[in-house]
Coordinates of C-alpha atoms and ligand atoms in Angstrom, one line a residue:
X1 CA 76.4 -69.8 173.2
X2 CA 74.5 -71.3 170.0
X3 CA 73.5 -74.8 170.0
X4 CA 70.6 -77.2 172.3
X5 CA 73.7 -79.5 173.0
X6 CA 75.6 -78.3 176.2
X7 CA 78.9 -81.0 175.6
X8 CA 79.4 -78.8 172.1
X9 CA 78.8 -75.3 173.7
X10 CA 81.5 -76.5 176.2
X11 CA 83.8 -77.8 173.5
X12 CA 83.9 -74.6 171.4
X13 CA 83.7 -72.6 174.7
X14 CA 87.0 -73.9 175.7
X15 CA 88.5 -74.1 172.2
X16 CA 87.4 -70.2 172.4
X17 CA 89.4 -69.6 175.8
X18 CA 92.8 -71.5 174.6
X19 CA 93.0 -70.1 171.1
X20 CA 91.9 -66.5 171.9
X21 CA 89.7 -65.8 168.6
X22 CA 88.4 -62.4 168.4
X23 CA 84.9 -63.5 167.5
X24 CA 82.9 -66.9 166.7
X25 CA 80.6 -67.8 164.3
X26 CA 78.4 -70.5 163.5
X27 CA 78.0 -71.7 160.3
X28 CA 74.8 -72.3 159.0
X29 CA 75.3 -72.8 155.6
X30 CA 73.0 -70.4 154.1
X31 CA 73.8 -68.7 150.7
X32 CA 73.6 -65.1 152.6
X33 CA 76.6 -66.5 155.0
X34 CA 78.4 -67.7 152.3
X35 CA 78.2 -64.3 150.2
X36 CA 79.4 -62.5 153.3
X37 CA 82.5 -65.0 153.6
X38 CA 83.4 -64.9 149.4
X39 CA 83.2 -60.7 150.0
X40 CA 85.6 -61.1 152.8
X41 CA 88.3 -63.2 151.3
X42 CA 88.3 -61.3 148.0
X43 CA 89.3 -57.8 150.5
X44 CA 91.8 -59.8 152.5
X45 CA 93.3 -61.5 148.8
X46 CA 92.4 -65.2 150.1
X47 CA 90.0 -65.6 147.2
X48 CA 90.5 -64.0 143.3
X49 CA 87.5 -63.8 141.2
X50 CA 88.1 -65.1 138.0
X51 CA 86.5 -64.4 134.8
X52 CA 82.7 -64.1 135.3
X53 CA 81.7 -64.2 132.0
X54 CA 83.0 -67.4 131.6
X55 CA 83.3 -68.7 134.9
X56 CA 80.6 -67.2 137.1
X57 CA 80.7 -67.7 140.8
X58 CA 84.1 -68.8 140.7
X59 CA 87.3 -68.1 142.9
X60 CA 91.2 -68.9 142.4
X61 CA 93.1 -69.3 145.8
X62 CA 96.8 -69.1 145.7
X63 CA 98.1 -71.6 148.9
X64 CA 101.2 -70.9 150.8
X65 CA 104.1 -71.9 148.6
X66 CA 105.2 -74.2 150.8
X67 CA 101.6 -75.7 151.7
X68 CA 100.7 -76.8 149.0
X69 CA 99.6 -80.9 149.5
X70 CA 99.5 -83.7 152.3
X71 CA 102.0 -84.0 154.8
X72 CA 102.2 -87.5 155.7
X73 CA 106.0 -87.4 157.9
X74 CA 103.2 -84.4 160.0
X75 CA 100.4 -86.8 160.6
X76 CA 100.1 -88.8 163.8
X77 CA 97.5 -91.6 164.7
X78 CA 97.7 -91.1 168.9
X79 CA 96.7 -93.9 170.5
X80 CA 97.4 -95.3 174.2
X81 CA 98.8 -98.2 172.5
X82 CA 101.3 -97.9 169.8
X83 CA 101.0 -100.9 168.3
X84 CA 97.1 -100.3 168.0
X85 CA 98.3 -97.3 165.3
X86 CA 100.5 -99.8 163.7
X87 CA 104.1 -99.6 161.5
X88 CA 101.9 -97.5 158.8
X89 CA 101.7 -94.5 161.1
X90 CA 103.1 -92.1 162.7
X91 CA 102.8 -92.9 165.9
X92 CA 102.6 -90.3 169.5
X93 CA 101.3 -90.8 172.8
X94 CA 98.3 -89.1 173.2
X95 CA 98.8 -87.1 176.4
X96 CA 102.2 -86.0 174.6
X97 CA 100.5 -85.0 171.0
X98 CA 97.9 -82.9 172.8
X99 CA 100.6 -81.0 175.2
X100 CA 102.7 -80.3 172.3
X101 CA 99.7 -79.1 169.7
X102 CA 97.8 -77.6 172.7
X103 CA 100.7 -75.5 173.3
X104 CA 100.7 -74.1 169.3
X105 CA 96.5 -73.6 169.5
X106 CA 97.0 -71.4 172.2
X107 CA 96.3 -67.7 171.2
X108 CA 96.6 -68.7 167.4
X109 CA 93.2 -66.7 166.5
X110 CA 93.9 -63.7 167.7
X111 CA 92.5 -61.3 165.6
X112 CA 90.7 -63.9 163.8
X113 CA 87.2 -65.4 163.5
X114 CA 86.4 -68.5 164.9
X115 CA 83.9 -70.5 162.9
X116 CA 82.0 -73.2 164.4
X117 CA 81.1 -75.7 161.4
X118 CA 78.4 -78.7 161.9
X119 CA 78.5 -81.1 158.8
X120 CA 76.9 -84.3 158.1
X121 CA 78.8 -87.1 156.1
X122 CA 76.9 -88.6 154.3
X123 CA 73.1 -87.9 152.8
X124 CA 71.5 -85.8 156.4
X125 CA 68.9 -88.7 157.0
X126 CA 71.3 -91.6 156.0
X127 CA 71.6 -94.5 159.1
X128 CA 75.0 -94.6 157.6
X129 CA 75.9 -90.9 157.8
X130 CA 78.6 -89.8 160.8
X131 CA 78.8 -85.9 162.1
X132 CA 81.6 -84.1 162.9
X133 CA 82.5 -80.5 164.2
X134 CA 85.1 -78.8 162.6
X135 CA 86.4 -75.5 164.4
X136 CA 88.6 -73.2 162.0
X137 CA 89.9 -69.6 161.9
X138 CA 90.4 -70.2 158.2
X139 CA 87.3 -68.6 155.9
X140 CA 88.6 -70.9 152.9
X141 CA 88.4 -73.9 154.6
X142 CA 84.5 -72.7 155.4
X143 CA 83.5 -72.2 151.9
X144 CA 85.7 -75.2 151.1
X145 CA 83.6 -77.6 153.9
X146 CA 80.4 -76.2 152.2
X147 CA 81.0 -77.6 148.9
X148 CA 82.9 -81.0 150.3
X149 CA 79.8 -81.9 153.1
X150 CA 76.5 -81.1 154.1
X151 CA 77.0 -78.5 156.5
X152 CA 75.1 -76.0 158.5
X153 CA 71.7 -75.3 160.0
X154 CA 70.7 -79.3 159.3
X155 CA 73.7 -81.1 160.2
X156 CA 73.5 -79.1 163.4
X157 CA 69.9 -80.1 164.2
X158 CA 71.5 -84.4 163.9
X159 CA 74.0 -83.5 165.9
X160 CA 72.0 -82.3 168.8
X161 CA 69.4 -85.0 168.3
X162 CA 72.2 -87.2 168.6
X163 CA 74.1 -85.8 171.2
X164 CA 71.2 -85.7 173.2
X165 CA 70.7 -89.4 173.0
X166 CA 74.5 -90.5 173.4
X167 CA 77.9 -88.4 174.8
X168 CA 80.5 -89.1 171.8
X169 CA 78.1 -89.3 169.0
X170 CA 80.6 -86.5 166.8
X171 CA 84.0 -86.2 165.8
X172 CA 85.4 -83.0 167.1
X173 CA 87.5 -81.5 164.4
X174 CA 90.2 -78.5 165.4
X175 CA 92.1 -76.7 163.2
X176 CA 93.8 -73.2 162.8
X177 CA 96.0 -72.2 160.2
X178 CA 98.5 -71.1 162.8
X179 CA 101.8 -69.3 161.4
X180 CA 101.9 -72.0 158.0
X181 CA 105.1 -72.9 159.1
X182 CA 105.7 -76.4 158.6
X183 CA 107.9 -76.6 161.0
X184 CA 105.1 -76.1 163.5
X185 CA 102.5 -78.2 161.8
X186 CA 100.8 -81.4 162.8
X187 CA 97.4 -83.7 161.9
X188 CA 97.1 -85.4 164.8
X189 CA 94.0 -87.8 165.4
X190 CA 92.8 -89.4 168.6
X191 CA 90.6 -91.9 167.0
X192 CA 89.9 -93.5 170.8
X193 CA 88.2 -89.5 171.6
X194 CA 86.9 -89.2 167.8
X195 CA 89.2 -86.2 168.1
X196 CA 91.0 -84.2 165.4
X197 CA 93.5 -81.7 165.8
X198 CA 95.2 -79.7 163.3
X199 CA 97.4 -76.5 162.8
X200 CA 100.0 -74.9 160.5
X201 CA 98.6 -75.6 157.1
X202 CA 95.6 -74.6 155.2
X203 CA 95.2 -77.1 152.3
X204 CA 92.8 -80.0 151.4
X205 CA 93.1 -82.8 153.2
X206 CA 95.3 -81.1 156.2
X207 CA 92.4 -78.8 156.8
X208 CA 88.9 -80.0 155.4
X209 CA 88.8 -82.8 158.4
X210 CA 85.8 -84.0 157.3
X211 CA 87.2 -85.4 154.6
X212 CA 90.9 -87.8 155.4
X213 CA 91.0 -87.0 159.1
X214 CA 87.6 -87.6 159.5
X215 CA 85.9 -90.0 156.6
X216 CA 88.7 -92.0 156.8
X217 CA 91.4 -92.0 159.6
X218 CA 88.5 -91.5 162.3
X219 CA 85.5 -93.4 160.4
X220 CA 87.9 -96.7 159.7
X221 CA 88.4 -97.0 163.3
X222 CA 85.2 -96.6 164.1
X223 CA 84.1 -98.9 161.1
X224 CA 86.2 -101.5 162.5
X225 CA 84.7 -101.5 165.8
X226 CA 80.8 -101.3 164.4
X227 CA 81.6 -103.8 161.3
X228 CA 81.6 -101.8 158.2
X229 CA 84.5 -100.4 155.9
X230 CA 85.8 -96.8 155.1
X231 CA 88.0 -96.6 151.9
X232 CA 89.7 -94.4 149.7
X233 CA 87.7 -95.5 146.8
X234 CA 85.6 -94.2 144.5
X235 CA 81.7 -95.1 143.9
X236 CA 80.2 -95.6 139.6
X237 CA 77.6 -96.9 138.3
X238 CA 77.8 -99.0 134.9
X239 CA 74.5 -99.4 132.6
X240 CA 74.5 -102.2 130.6
X241 CA 72.4 -101.5 127.1
X242 CA 69.7 -103.9 128.7
X243 CA 69.3 -101.1 131.5
X244 CA 70.9 -103.1 134.2
X245 CA 73.2 -101.2 136.6
X246 CA 76.2 -102.6 138.3
X247 CA 78.0 -100.5 140.9
X248 CA 81.5 -100.9 141.3
X249 CA 84.1 -99.5 144.3
X250 CA 87.5 -98.8 143.5
X251 CA 90.9 -97.7 145.6
X252 CA 93.6 -95.9 143.7
X253 CA 96.0 -93.7 145.4
X254 CA 95.7 -90.2 145.2
X255 CA 96.2 -88.9 142.1
X256 CA 96.1 -92.1 140.4
X257 CA 92.5 -92.0 138.5
X258 CA 89.7 -92.2 140.9
X259 CA 88.0 -89.0 139.8
X260 CA 88.5 -89.7 136.0
X261 CA 87.1 -93.3 136.4
X262 CA 84.2 -91.8 138.4
X263 CA 82.9 -89.5 135.4
X264 CA 84.1 -91.7 133.1
X265 CA 82.6 -91.4 129.2
X266 CA 82.0 -94.2 127.1
X267 CA 83.7 -94.9 124.1
X268 CA 81.8 -94.1 120.8
X269 CA 80.8 -97.5 120.2
X270 CA 79.8 -97.9 123.6
X271 CA 77.6 -94.5 123.9
X272 CA 76.2 -96.1 120.4
X273 CA 75.5 -99.6 121.8
X274 CA 73.5 -97.5 124.9
X275 CA 76.2 -97.9 127.6
X276 CA 76.0 -94.9 130.5
X277 CA 78.1 -94.3 133.3
X278 CA 76.5 -92.8 136.7
X279 CA 78.6 -91.0 139.5
X280 CA 78.1 -91.8 142.8
X281 CA 81.7 -90.5 144.6
X282 CA 85.1 -90.1 143.4
X283 CA 87.4 -90.3 146.6
X284 CA 85.5 -91.9 149.5
X285 CA 83.3 -94.9 150.3
X286 CA 81.9 -96.0 153.1
X287 CA 80.1 -99.6 153.1
X288 CA 78.1 -101.7 155.5
X289 CA 77.1 -105.2 154.6
X290 CA 73.5 -105.4 154.6
X291 CA 70.5 -108.0 155.5
X292 CA 70.7 -109.1 152.1
X293 CA 74.6 -110.2 152.6
X294 CA 75.9 -107.8 149.6
X295 CA 77.8 -104.8 150.6
X296 CA 75.9 -101.4 150.4
X297 CA 77.9 -98.2 149.7
X298 CA 77.5 -94.6 150.4
X299 CA 79.7 -91.6 149.1
X300 CA 80.2 -89.6 152.4
X301 CA 81.0 -86.6 150.8
X302 CA 79.2 -83.8 148.8
X303 CA 81.2 -82.9 146.3
X304 CA 84.8 -83.3 144.6
X305 CA 88.1 -81.6 145.6
X306 CA 89.8 -82.8 142.6
X307 CA 93.3 -83.1 140.8
X308 CA 93.0 -80.0 137.9
X309 CA 96.2 -81.1 135.8
X310 CA 95.2 -83.7 133.2
X311 CA 91.7 -82.7 133.5
X312 CA 90.8 -81.8 129.6
X313 CA 87.9 -82.1 126.8
X314 CA 89.6 -85.5 125.5
X315 CA 90.5 -86.7 129.8
X316 CA 87.4 -86.1 131.9
X317 CA 85.1 -84.1 129.8
X318 CA 82.3 -84.2 132.8
X319 CA 84.9 -82.8 135.1
X320 CA 85.5 -80.1 132.9
X321 CA 81.8 -78.8 132.1
X322 CA 81.1 -79.0 135.6
X323 CA 84.0 -76.0 136.7
X324 CA 82.5 -73.2 134.3
X325 CA 80.3 -71.9 137.9
X326 CA 80.7 -71.9 141.7
X327 CA 83.8 -73.7 141.9
X328 CA 87.0 -72.8 143.7
X329 CA 90.3 -73.5 142.5
X330 CA 93.6 -74.0 144.3
X331 CA 97.0 -73.1 143.3
X332 CA 96.2 -73.4 139.4
X333 CA 97.4 -70.9 136.6
X334 CA 95.4 -68.1 135.1
X335 CA 95.1 -66.9 131.2
X336 CA 95.0 -63.2 130.6
X337 CA 91.8 -63.6 130.4
X338 CA 91.4 -64.4 134.1
X339 CA 90.2 -67.9 133.1
X340 CA 91.7 -70.9 135.2
X341 CA 94.4 -72.8 133.3
X342 CA 96.9 -76.1 134.0
X343 CA 98.5 -78.3 132.0
X344 CA 96.4 -80.0 129.6
X345 CA 94.0 -77.7 129.0
X346 CA 94.3 -75.4 125.4
X347 CA 95.5 -72.2 125.4
X348 CA 98.2 -70.1 127.3
X349 CA 98.8 -69.3 130.6
X350 CA 99.4 -65.7 131.7
X351 CA 100.4 -66.1 135.5
X352 CA 100.9 -69.2 137.1
X353 CA 100.3 -70.5 140.3
X354 CA 102.0 -68.5 142.6
X355 CA 100.9 -65.1 140.6
X356 CA 104.2 -64.7 138.8
X357 CA 104.3 -63.7 135.0
X358 CA 105.1 -67.4 133.2
X359 CA 108.1 -66.6 130.8
X360 CA 107.3 -68.7 127.6
X361 CA 110.3 -69.9 125.5
X362 CA 110.6 -70.1 122.0
X363 CA 108.8 -73.0 121.2
X364 CA 105.9 -71.7 123.5
X365 CA 106.5 -73.6 126.6
X366 CA 107.0 -72.4 130.0
X367 CA 109.9 -73.9 132.4
X368 CA 107.9 -75.8 134.5
X369 CA 104.2 -76.3 135.2
X370 CA 102.3 -73.2 135.3
X371 CA 99.5 -75.0 137.8
X372 CA 100.6 -76.8 140.5
X373 CA 101.0 -80.9 140.1
X374 CA 98.6 -80.8 143.1
X375 CA 97.1 -77.7 142.2
X376 CA 92.8 -78.8 142.8
X377 CA 88.9 -78.0 142.2
X378 CA 86.4 -77.9 144.9
X379 CA 83.0 -78.4 143.2
X380 CA 79.2 -79.6 144.6
X381 CA 79.0 -83.1 143.3
X382 CA 75.3 -82.2 141.9
X383 CA 77.2 -80.0 139.2
X384 CA 78.2 -83.2 137.4
X385 CA 76.3 -84.2 134.8
X386 CA 76.7 -87.9 135.4
X387 CA 75.7 -87.4 139.2
X388 CA 73.9 -90.5 140.1
X389 CA 70.0 -90.3 141.0
X390 CA 70.7 -92.9 143.1
X391 CA 73.8 -91.1 145.3
X392 CA 71.9 -89.5 147.4
X393 CA 70.0 -92.8 148.8
X394 CA 70.2 -93.4 152.0
X395 CA 70.8 -97.4 152.5
X396 CA 73.8 -96.3 149.8
X397 CA 74.0 -98.5 146.7
X398 CA 74.9 -102.2 146.1
X399 CA 78.7 -103.0 145.0
X400 CA 79.1 -105.5 142.5
X401 CA 82.9 -105.2 142.6
X402 CA 85.9 -103.9 144.1
X403 CA 89.0 -102.7 142.5
X404 CA 92.4 -102.1 143.5
X405 CA 94.5 -100.6 141.4
X406 CA 97.9 -98.6 141.4
X407 CA 100.7 -96.8 139.2
X408 CA 102.8 -99.1 138.2
X409 CA 104.6 -98.6 135.2
X410 CA 106.1 -102.4 135.1
X411 CA 104.6 -106.0 135.7
X412 CA 101.0 -105.6 137.2
X413 CA 98.8 -106.6 134.0
X414 CA 95.9 -104.4 132.8
X415 CA 93.4 -106.4 134.9
X416 CA 93.3 -109.6 136.7
X417 CA 90.7 -111.2 139.0
X418 CA 91.0 -112.6 142.7
X419 CA 90.1 -116.4 143.0
X420 CA 88.3 -115.5 146.1
X421 CA 87.6 -113.1 149.1
X422 CA 91.1 -113.9 150.6
X423 CA 92.9 -113.5 147.5
X424 CA 91.5 -110.3 146.8
X425 CA 92.7 -108.9 150.5
X426 CA 95.8 -109.9 149.8
X427 CA 95.7 -108.3 146.3
X428 CA 94.7 -105.3 148.2
X429 CA 97.2 -105.5 151.1
X430 CA 100.2 -106.0 148.5
X431 CA 99.3 -102.8 146.2
X432 CA 102.4 -100.8 145.0
X433 CA 101.8 -97.6 143.6
X434 CA 104.3 -94.5 142.3
X435 CA 104.1 -91.9 144.7
X436 CA 102.5 -88.5 143.2
X437 CA 102.3 -84.5 144.2
X438 CA 99.4 -85.0 146.4
X439 CA 101.9 -85.8 149.5
X440 CA 104.9 -83.4 150.0
X441 CA 107.8 -85.5 149.0
X442 CA 109.7 -87.3 146.3
X443 CA 107.6 -88.6 143.2
X444 CA 107.4 -91.7 141.6
X445 CA 108.5 -93.8 144.1
X446 CA 107.4 -96.8 144.4
X447 CA 105.9 -98.0 148.0
X448 CA 103.4 -100.2 149.3
X449 CA 100.2 -98.3 149.5
X450 CA 97.6 -101.2 150.7
X451 CA 94.2 -100.7 149.4
X452 CA 95.2 -97.1 148.7
X453 CA 94.9 -96.5 152.2
X454 CA 98.5 -96.0 154.0
X455 CA 98.3 -92.6 154.1
X456 CA 94.4 -92.7 155.3
X457 CA 93.9 -95.9 157.6
X458 CA 93.7 -94.4 161.4
X459 CA 94.9 -97.6 162.5
X460 CA 96.9 -100.9 162.4
X461 CA 97.5 -102.3 159.0
X462 CA 97.7 -105.9 160.4
X463 CA 94.4 -105.6 161.9
X464 CA 92.6 -103.7 159.2
X465 CA 93.5 -106.6 156.8
X466 CA 92.0 -108.9 159.6
X467 CA 89.3 -106.8 159.4
X468 CA 88.8 -107.5 156.2
X469 CA 88.5 -111.0 156.3
X470 CA 85.7 -110.9 158.6
X471 CA 83.4 -109.8 156.2
X472 CA 83.9 -113.6 154.5
X473 CA 80.5 -115.4 156.0
X474 CA 78.6 -117.9 155.2
X475 CA 75.7 -115.5 154.6
X476 CA 77.4 -112.9 152.3
X477 CA 76.9 -112.3 149.0
X478 CA 80.3 -110.1 148.6
X479 CA 81.7 -108.3 145.8
X480 CA 84.5 -109.9 143.2
X481 CA 87.8 -108.3 143.8
X482 CA 89.8 -107.6 141.1
X483 CA 93.3 -105.3 140.6
X484 CA 93.8 -103.3 137.4
X485 CA 96.7 -101.0 136.5
X486 CA 96.5 -98.0 133.8
X487 CA 99.5 -96.9 134.1
X488 CA 102.0 -99.7 132.4
X489 CA 104.8 -98.6 130.3
X490 CA 106.2 -99.7 126.7
X491 CA 109.7 -99.8 126.5
X492 CA 109.6 -96.3 124.9
X493 CA 108.3 -94.7 128.3
X494 CA 105.1 -94.2 127.0
X495 CA 101.9 -95.8 128.5
X496 CA 100.5 -98.7 126.6
X497 CA 96.8 -98.4 127.5
X498 CA 95.1 -95.7 126.6
X499 CA 93.1 -95.5 129.7
X500 CA 90.3 -92.8 130.4
X501 CA 87.3 -93.8 128.6
X502 CA 88.6 -96.6 127.7
X503 CA 88.6 -98.0 131.1
X504 CA 85.4 -99.0 130.0
X505 CA 86.5 -102.2 128.6
X506 CA 88.0 -103.6 131.6
X507 CA 85.0 -103.0 133.4
X508 CA 82.8 -104.5 130.9
X509 CA 84.5 -107.6 131.5
X510 CA 84.5 -106.9 135.1
X511 CA 81.4 -106.8 135.3
X512 CA 80.8 -109.8 132.8
X513 CA 83.0 -112.1 135.4
X514 CA 80.4 -111.0 138.2
X515 CA 77.8 -112.1 136.2
X516 CA 79.2 -115.4 134.9
X517 CA 79.1 -114.3 131.1
X518 CA 83.1 -113.5 130.3
X519 CA 85.5 -115.7 130.2
X520 CA 89.4 -115.8 132.0
X521 CA 92.3 -117.8 131.8
X522 CA 93.3 -119.0 135.2
X523 CA 97.1 -118.1 136.4
X524 CA 98.9 -118.5 139.4
X525 CA 98.1 -114.5 140.6
X526 CA 94.7 -114.6 139.5
X527 CA 92.5 -115.0 136.7
X528 CA 93.4 -112.8 133.5
X529 CA 90.8 -112.1 130.2
X530 CA 92.3 -113.5 127.1
X531 CA 92.5 -111.3 124.5
X532 CA 89.0 -112.7 123.0
X533 CA 87.6 -111.6 126.2
X534 CA 87.8 -108.0 126.0
X535 CA 85.6 -105.8 123.6
X536 CA 88.4 -103.7 121.6
X537 CA 85.5 -102.6 119.2
X538 CA 87.2 -99.0 117.7
X539 CA 90.2 -99.5 119.3
X540 CA 93.3 -98.9 117.5
X541 CA 95.8 -100.8 119.9
X542 CA 99.0 -101.5 118.1
X543 CA 100.1 -104.7 117.7
X544 CA 101.9 -106.3 121.0
X545 CA 100.5 -104.0 123.2
X546 CA 97.8 -105.6 124.5
X547 CA 100.0 -109.6 124.7
X548 CA 102.0 -107.4 127.3
X549 CA 99.5 -105.9 129.0
X550 CA 98.1 -109.6 129.3
X551 CA 101.3 -111.1 130.2
X552 CA 101.9 -112.7 133.7
X553 CA 106.1 -112.6 134.2
X554 CA 106.5 -115.1 136.4
X555 CA 110.3 -114.5 137.5
X556 CA 109.2 -111.1 138.0
X557 CA 105.9 -112.3 140.1
X558 CA 108.2 -114.2 142.2
X559 CA 110.1 -111.7 142.9
X560 CA 107.3 -109.4 143.4
X561 CA 105.8 -112.1 145.8
X562 CA 109.1 -112.1 147.8
X563 CA 109.0 -108.7 148.8
X564 CA 105.8 -109.0 149.1
X565 CA 106.0 -111.5 151.9
X566 CA 108.6 -109.1 153.5
X567 CA 106.1 -106.4 153.5
X568 CA 103.6 -108.9 155.2
X569 CA 106.3 -110.0 157.6
X570 CA 107.0 -106.1 158.7
X571 CA 103.9 -106.0 161.0
X572 CA 104.4 -109.4 162.8
X573 CA 102.7 -111.3 164.8
X574 CA 99.3 -109.3 164.3
X575 CA 99.6 -110.0 160.6
X576 CA 96.3 -112.1 160.5
X577 CA 97.3 -116.1 159.6
X578 CA 95.3 -116.6 156.8
X579 CA 96.9 -113.8 154.3
X580 CA 100.3 -115.4 154.9
X581 CA 98.9 -118.6 153.8
X582 CA 97.6 -117.3 151.1
X583 CA 101.0 -115.9 150.2
X584 CA 102.6 -118.7 150.3
X585 CA 99.7 -120.8 148.3
X586 CA 100.5 -118.4 145.2
X587 CA 104.3 -118.0 146.0
X588 CA 104.2 -122.3 145.8
X589 CA 101.8 -121.6 142.6
X590 CA 104.3 -119.6 141.2
X591 CA 107.9 -121.5 141.9
X592 CA 105.7 -124.4 140.4
X593 CA 105.2 -122.5 137.3
X594 CA 108.4 -121.5 137.2
X595 CA 109.7 -124.9 137.3
X596 CA 107.6 -125.9 133.9
X597 CA 109.0 -123.4 132.0
X598 CA 112.9 -124.4 133.2
X599 CA 114.5 -127.5 130.8
X600 CA 114.6 -130.7 133.3
X601 CA 118.2 -131.3 134.5
X602 CA 118.8 -126.7 134.3
X603 CA 119.5 -125.7 138.3
Ligands
GTP701 P1 92.9 -88.0 144.5 O1 91.7 -86.9 144.5 O2 94.3 -87.2 145.0 O3 92.8 -89.3 146.0 O4 93.1 -88.8 143.2 P2 92.3 -89.5 142.2 O5 92.4 -91.0 142.4 O6 91.0 -89.0 142.1 O7 93.3 -89.1 141.0 P3 92.8 -88.5 139.7 O8 91.8 -89.1 138.9 O9 92.4 -87.1 139.8 O10 94.1 -88.7 138.8 C1 94.9 -88.0 139.0 C2 96.2 -88.0 137.4 O11 95.9 -89.5 136.9 C3 95.9 -87.5 136.2 O12 96.9 -86.8 136.0 C4 95.3 -88.0 135.6 O13 95.2 -87.6 134.3 C5 95.6 -89.7 135.3 N1 94.8 -90.7 135.1 C6 93.7 -90.8 135.6 N2 93.4 -92.2 134.5 C7 94.2 -92.6 133.7 C8 94.1 -93.5 133.1 O14 93.7 -94.3 132.6 N3 95.6 -93.6 132.8 C9 96.3 -92.2 132.7 N4 97.9 -92.7 131.6 N5 96.4 -91.3 133.6 C10 95.2 -91.3 134.1
SPV702 C1 93.9 -87.1 148.1 O1 95.4 -86.9 148.7 O2 94.2 -88.6 148.5 C2 93.3 -85.9 148.4 C3 93.5 -85.0 148.0 O3 92.0 -86.7 148.0 S1 93.0 -84.1 149.9 O4 92.3 -84.1 150.4 O5 94.5 -82.9 149.7 O6 94.1 -84.8 150.8
MN703 MN1 92.1 -89.0 147.9

C-alpha cells in the first residue's frame, strides 16, 4: 500500500492478485534505486557493462532475437464500436480483448518483481503534461522509463493530486514480458478507459508504455476530445543570424529522419553566418492552440530512444557525442574493447547484436549487419548539446511550420508548400513511405502512412483528418504546412540529396516562406522553390540533381492522386467532404496541366 490514491492502490492490488508477483516495488526514480536495478540486471545478464573508460555508466541489453521491433499486426485498438478504431487499426471488442490478454497475464509475474512506475509525460509542472502509471515485471523497462519520462516521486505526487480531483486522471498501463513468445504477444489499447495492456515483448514501443501506447495512441484519442493534437513529430528550433528562433514540428515515419533533423548541425557556411539549431523533441509532439491563436508544442518525453545504425560523426555528431556516458544500448554490436558499435561507425565489430563472434571476409566486411538494423540507444535529452533551453517551458514553444515527409525513392520532390491548411492536411493524409526495420515485417515496401501516424493513431483516420481540419478557425494563426523528401534516388540508385546537415537549406526556405521572405513557383501540387530560392552556398551538387529534385512530373502525380483518391475512399462515409473536395481540386489542376502539355488533337 504505497499511494494516497485509493484507486491506484486498488488497481495495483488487482493486478498483483492476477499476475502473482513475488514482490512489489514502487519506483521513486532515485539514484539509489537506479543503481540497485543496474546491479540486479548485471547479475541476471539483462545488462552487460560497456567499456567504463570510454563509456562510463553505459550498458548493453540484448533482447530476444524474436523481439526486436514494434509488432503492428499484434497491436489493437479496442473500442466498443469497430468503426471508431477505423480501417487503419486492428480492432478487437474490449470484452474479448480483456478476456484474451487477462488469461495471458494470469500468473505471468510468478517469481518476479512487479514494479509500479508513476510517470509524467511532459514537464512536471506543465498544464499540457499528462500522467500515467506503468506496471511491469521488466527491470529493463524501469531503467528505460527512468530516462524516457519524468518518473518517480514527483510524478506520483501529481497523480495523487489530480486523482483526488477526478476519477480516471491517469493512464493505466500493464506490461509483462510474459513468455516472449510472438504467438502469445499482444499490445492492446482501451482508449475509452485510458488503459493499455501489453504482454510478450520487452522491446521499445511495445514495452515502454509511456511512449507510443500512451503519448500517441491513447493521447491522440484524448486530444481529439479535448481539442489538441498528439503527433509523431520532432520539434526543432532554428535560430537565424538575427537571433530569431522559429520552431518547426516534423512528422516522418519511424526510422525516417526525425532524430537526425531534431539534432541537425548546420553546414559550415551557415555556422559561419551565425545559424543555430535547438532540439526540443525527436519523436513526439503535443500541440495545443493557445489564446494567441498559435499552436504551442511540448515534447512529452524526457529522453531519446533513437536508431543507432547510421548515427555517425558525419550524419549526427550531436547524437554521437551524447552517447559517451549514461546510456543504454539495445541490440548493438560490440568492439573488442567493449565499446558499442553499429554500421556507420569506424572500427570493426567483434561480437554481433546476438553476442556471436563476427566473422569478417577477406575484404574486412561481415556477412550481415553486426548491429540489428533497429538497434537503439536510450539517453536523457539533457545530454544532447543542442537541447533547447525552452524544452522544459510549461506552455511549450510556438510552432511556425509543420513538415510532413516520407521515404520516397521516386516522384516526391525535395520540398513543397501546401497552399492552405486543408491542402496541408491532405498532403499529410496522403503521405507515403517505404517501411523500415522499426516494425517487424518487410522493409522497403511503399505504404500510406498518414501524418506518420499509421501505427500510432488511436482512432479512425477519417475522424483524425476531420479533427485536424477543425483547427482552421477564423482567429487561428496556424503554422504553414510543407512536405519534404530527403530520400529521392537517381537512376544510379543513390540518394539525390545529401541530406542531414544540408537539410537546413530546405528549412531556411521553409521559414522564409513563413515570414514572406522567400519566393516560390506555384504548381498543381503546391508551391516549390525555384533553384534560385534555395541557399546552396558551399554545396557541390552535380548538375541536374537539383532540377530532378524540384521537378513536378505531372503524369506521375496524376497516378499518385488516383491512388490517394482510392486510399481516401477506403475510409468510406466518415472521410471529411472537405478533404475529398481538395483532392478533386488538385486532381483537376493536374489534369489541366497534363492537357496543356499535350499537342492539340492527341487523345
Ligand atoms: P523513430 O525513432 O523510429 O521514430 O525514427 P526517426 O524518424 O527518429 O529516425 P532517425 O532520425 O533515427 O533516422 C533513421 C535513418 O534515417 C538512419 O539510418 C539515418 O541515417 C537516416 N536518415 C536520417 N536523415 C537522413 C537524410 O537526411 N538523408 C538520408 N539519406 N538518410 C537519412
Ligand atoms: C518508432 O518505431 O517510431 C520508434 C521506436 O520511435 S519504438 O519506441 O520502438 O516504437
Ligand atoms: Mn517514432
